[in-house]
Backbone as JSON, one array per atom type, in Angstrom:
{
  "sequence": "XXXXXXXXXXXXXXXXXXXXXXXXXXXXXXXXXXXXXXXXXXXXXXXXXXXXXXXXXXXXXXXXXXXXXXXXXXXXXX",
  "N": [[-29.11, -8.99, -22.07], [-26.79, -6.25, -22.24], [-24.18, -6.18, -23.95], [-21.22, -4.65, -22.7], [-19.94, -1.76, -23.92], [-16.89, -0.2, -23.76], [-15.05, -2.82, -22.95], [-15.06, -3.84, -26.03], [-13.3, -2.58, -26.92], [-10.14, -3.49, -28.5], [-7.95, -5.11, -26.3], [-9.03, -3.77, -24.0], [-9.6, -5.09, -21.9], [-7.38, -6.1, -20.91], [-6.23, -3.87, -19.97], [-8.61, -2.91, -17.75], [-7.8, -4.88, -15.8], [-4.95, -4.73, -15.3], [-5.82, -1.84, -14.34], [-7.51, -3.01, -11.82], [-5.51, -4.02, -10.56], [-3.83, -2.1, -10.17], [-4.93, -0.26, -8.39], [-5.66, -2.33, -6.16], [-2.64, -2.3, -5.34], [-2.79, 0.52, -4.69], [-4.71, 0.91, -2.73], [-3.45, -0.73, -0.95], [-0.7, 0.25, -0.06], [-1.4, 2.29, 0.89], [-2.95, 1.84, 3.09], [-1.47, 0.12, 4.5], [0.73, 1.74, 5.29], [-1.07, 4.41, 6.67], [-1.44, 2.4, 9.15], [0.97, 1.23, 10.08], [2.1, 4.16, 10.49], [-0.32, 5.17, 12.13], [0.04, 3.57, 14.57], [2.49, 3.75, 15.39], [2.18, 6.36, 16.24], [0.41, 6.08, 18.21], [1.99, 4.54, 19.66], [3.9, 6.17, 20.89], [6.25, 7.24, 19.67], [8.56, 9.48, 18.25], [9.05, 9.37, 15.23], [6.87, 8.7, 14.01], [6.18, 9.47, 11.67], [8.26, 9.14, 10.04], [8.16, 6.49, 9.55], [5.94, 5.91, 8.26], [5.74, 7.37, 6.03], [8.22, 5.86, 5.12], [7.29, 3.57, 4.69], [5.25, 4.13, 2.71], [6.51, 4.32, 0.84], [8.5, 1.95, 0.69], [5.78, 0.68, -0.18], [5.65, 1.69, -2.63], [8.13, 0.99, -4.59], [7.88, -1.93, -4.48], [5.78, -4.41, -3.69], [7.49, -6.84, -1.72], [9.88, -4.91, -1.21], [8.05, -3.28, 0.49], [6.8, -4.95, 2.33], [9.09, -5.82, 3.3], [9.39, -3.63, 4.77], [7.75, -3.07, 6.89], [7.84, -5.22, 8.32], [10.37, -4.73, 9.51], [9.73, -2.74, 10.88], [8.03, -3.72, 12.62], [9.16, -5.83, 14.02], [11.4, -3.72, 15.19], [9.55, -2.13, 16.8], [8.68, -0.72, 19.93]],
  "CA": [[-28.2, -8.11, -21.36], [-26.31, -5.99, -23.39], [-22.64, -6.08, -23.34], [-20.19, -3.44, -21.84], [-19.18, -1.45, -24.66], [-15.5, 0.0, -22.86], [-14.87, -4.0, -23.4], [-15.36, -4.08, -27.06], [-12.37, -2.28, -27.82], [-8.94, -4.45, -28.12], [-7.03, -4.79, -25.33], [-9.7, -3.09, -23.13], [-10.43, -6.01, -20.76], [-6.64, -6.37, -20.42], [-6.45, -2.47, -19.16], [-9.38, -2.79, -16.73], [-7.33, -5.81, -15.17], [-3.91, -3.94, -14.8], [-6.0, -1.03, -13.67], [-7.49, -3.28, -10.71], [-4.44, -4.31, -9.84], [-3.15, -0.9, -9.49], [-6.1, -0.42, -7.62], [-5.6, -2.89, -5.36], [-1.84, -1.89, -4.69], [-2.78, 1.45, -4.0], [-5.0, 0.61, -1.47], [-2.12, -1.59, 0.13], [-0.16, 1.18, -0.32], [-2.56, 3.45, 1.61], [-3.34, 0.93, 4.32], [-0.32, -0.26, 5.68], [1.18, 3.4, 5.47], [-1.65, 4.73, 7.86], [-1.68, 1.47, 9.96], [2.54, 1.74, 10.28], [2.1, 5.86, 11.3], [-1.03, 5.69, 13.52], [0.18, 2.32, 15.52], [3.8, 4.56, 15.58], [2.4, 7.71, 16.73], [-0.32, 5.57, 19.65], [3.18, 4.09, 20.89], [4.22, 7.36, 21.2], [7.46, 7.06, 18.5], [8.8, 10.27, 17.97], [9.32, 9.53, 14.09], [5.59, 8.35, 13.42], [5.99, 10.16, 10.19], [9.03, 9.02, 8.83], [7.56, 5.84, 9.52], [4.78, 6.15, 7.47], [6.59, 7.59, 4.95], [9.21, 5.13, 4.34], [6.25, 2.68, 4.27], [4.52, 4.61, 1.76], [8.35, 4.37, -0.3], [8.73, 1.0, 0.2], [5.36, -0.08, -0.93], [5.72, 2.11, -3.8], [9.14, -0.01, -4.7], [7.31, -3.14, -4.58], [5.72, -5.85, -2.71], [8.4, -6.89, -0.9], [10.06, -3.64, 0.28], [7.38, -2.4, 1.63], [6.53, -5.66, 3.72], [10.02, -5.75, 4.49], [9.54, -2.1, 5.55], [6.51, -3.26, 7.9], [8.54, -6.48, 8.96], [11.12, -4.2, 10.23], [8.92, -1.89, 11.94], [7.47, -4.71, 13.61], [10.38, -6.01, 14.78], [11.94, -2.32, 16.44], [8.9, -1.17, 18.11], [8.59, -1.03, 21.17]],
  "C": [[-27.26, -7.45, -22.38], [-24.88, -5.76, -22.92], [-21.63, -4.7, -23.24], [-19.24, -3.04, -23.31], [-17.43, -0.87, -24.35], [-14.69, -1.63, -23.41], [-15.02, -4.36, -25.06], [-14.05, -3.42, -27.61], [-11.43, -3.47, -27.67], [-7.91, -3.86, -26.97], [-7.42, -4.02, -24.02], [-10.0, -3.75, -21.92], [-7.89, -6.29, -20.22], [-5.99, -4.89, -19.68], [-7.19, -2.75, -18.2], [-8.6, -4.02, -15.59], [-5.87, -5.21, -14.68], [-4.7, -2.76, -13.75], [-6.51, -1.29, -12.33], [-6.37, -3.83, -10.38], [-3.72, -3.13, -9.18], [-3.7, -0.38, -8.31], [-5.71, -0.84, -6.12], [-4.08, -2.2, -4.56], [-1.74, -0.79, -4.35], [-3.54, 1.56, -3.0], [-3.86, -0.15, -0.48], [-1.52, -0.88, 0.48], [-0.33, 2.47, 1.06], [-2.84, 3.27, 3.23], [-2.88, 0.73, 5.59], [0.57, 1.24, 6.07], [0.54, 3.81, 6.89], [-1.66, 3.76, 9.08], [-0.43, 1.64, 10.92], [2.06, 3.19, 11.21], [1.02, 5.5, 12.27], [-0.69, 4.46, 14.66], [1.85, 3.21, 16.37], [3.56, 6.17, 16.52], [1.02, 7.44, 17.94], [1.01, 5.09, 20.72], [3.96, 5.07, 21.53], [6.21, 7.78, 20.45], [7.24, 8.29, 18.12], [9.16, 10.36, 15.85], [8.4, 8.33, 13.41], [5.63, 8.6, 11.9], [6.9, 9.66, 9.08], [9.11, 7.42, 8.67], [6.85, 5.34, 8.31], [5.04, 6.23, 6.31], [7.2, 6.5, 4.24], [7.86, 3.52, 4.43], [5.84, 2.49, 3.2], [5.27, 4.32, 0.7], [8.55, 3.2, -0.52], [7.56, 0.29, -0.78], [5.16, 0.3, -2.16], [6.96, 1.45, -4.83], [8.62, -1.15, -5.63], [6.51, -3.97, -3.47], [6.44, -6.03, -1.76], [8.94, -6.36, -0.26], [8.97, -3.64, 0.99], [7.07, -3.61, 2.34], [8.05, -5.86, 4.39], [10.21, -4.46, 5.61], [8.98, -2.39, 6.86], [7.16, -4.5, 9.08], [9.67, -5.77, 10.24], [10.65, -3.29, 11.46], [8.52, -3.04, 13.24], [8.23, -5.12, 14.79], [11.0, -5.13, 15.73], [11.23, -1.77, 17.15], [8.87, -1.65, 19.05], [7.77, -1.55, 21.65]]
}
């Protein structure tokens, strides 16, 4: 099998590992955003968007905002 040149440079396997991580949190990112807005704008929540938004803001933050963003949502809808 021949090995994955990309990996042969230094420090290349510790790039491809940040870069799935980024990866990953931009899917999270992505996820809970649309999940937040379209669950916000089926309940019929006039501010589906800014919703969504400040979703999108917190999980761009971190971790934590943004589930506290989602926590909160949770909590005020209706």
């Amino acid at each position: 099998m021949l090995p994955l040149p990309v990996l042969q440079v230094p420090g290349a396997a510790e790039l491809v590992i940040v870069l799935f991580i980024f990866l990953i949190g931009l899917v999270l990112l992505v996820g809970a955003s649309y999940w937040v807005y379209s669950d916000a704008k089926k309940r019929g929540n006039d501010n589906a968007l800014i919703w969504g938004l400040g979703t999108a803001f917190g999980f761009f933050l971190g971790l934590f905002p943004g589930l506290l963003v989602v926590g909160i949502y949770f909590v005020t809808r209706d």
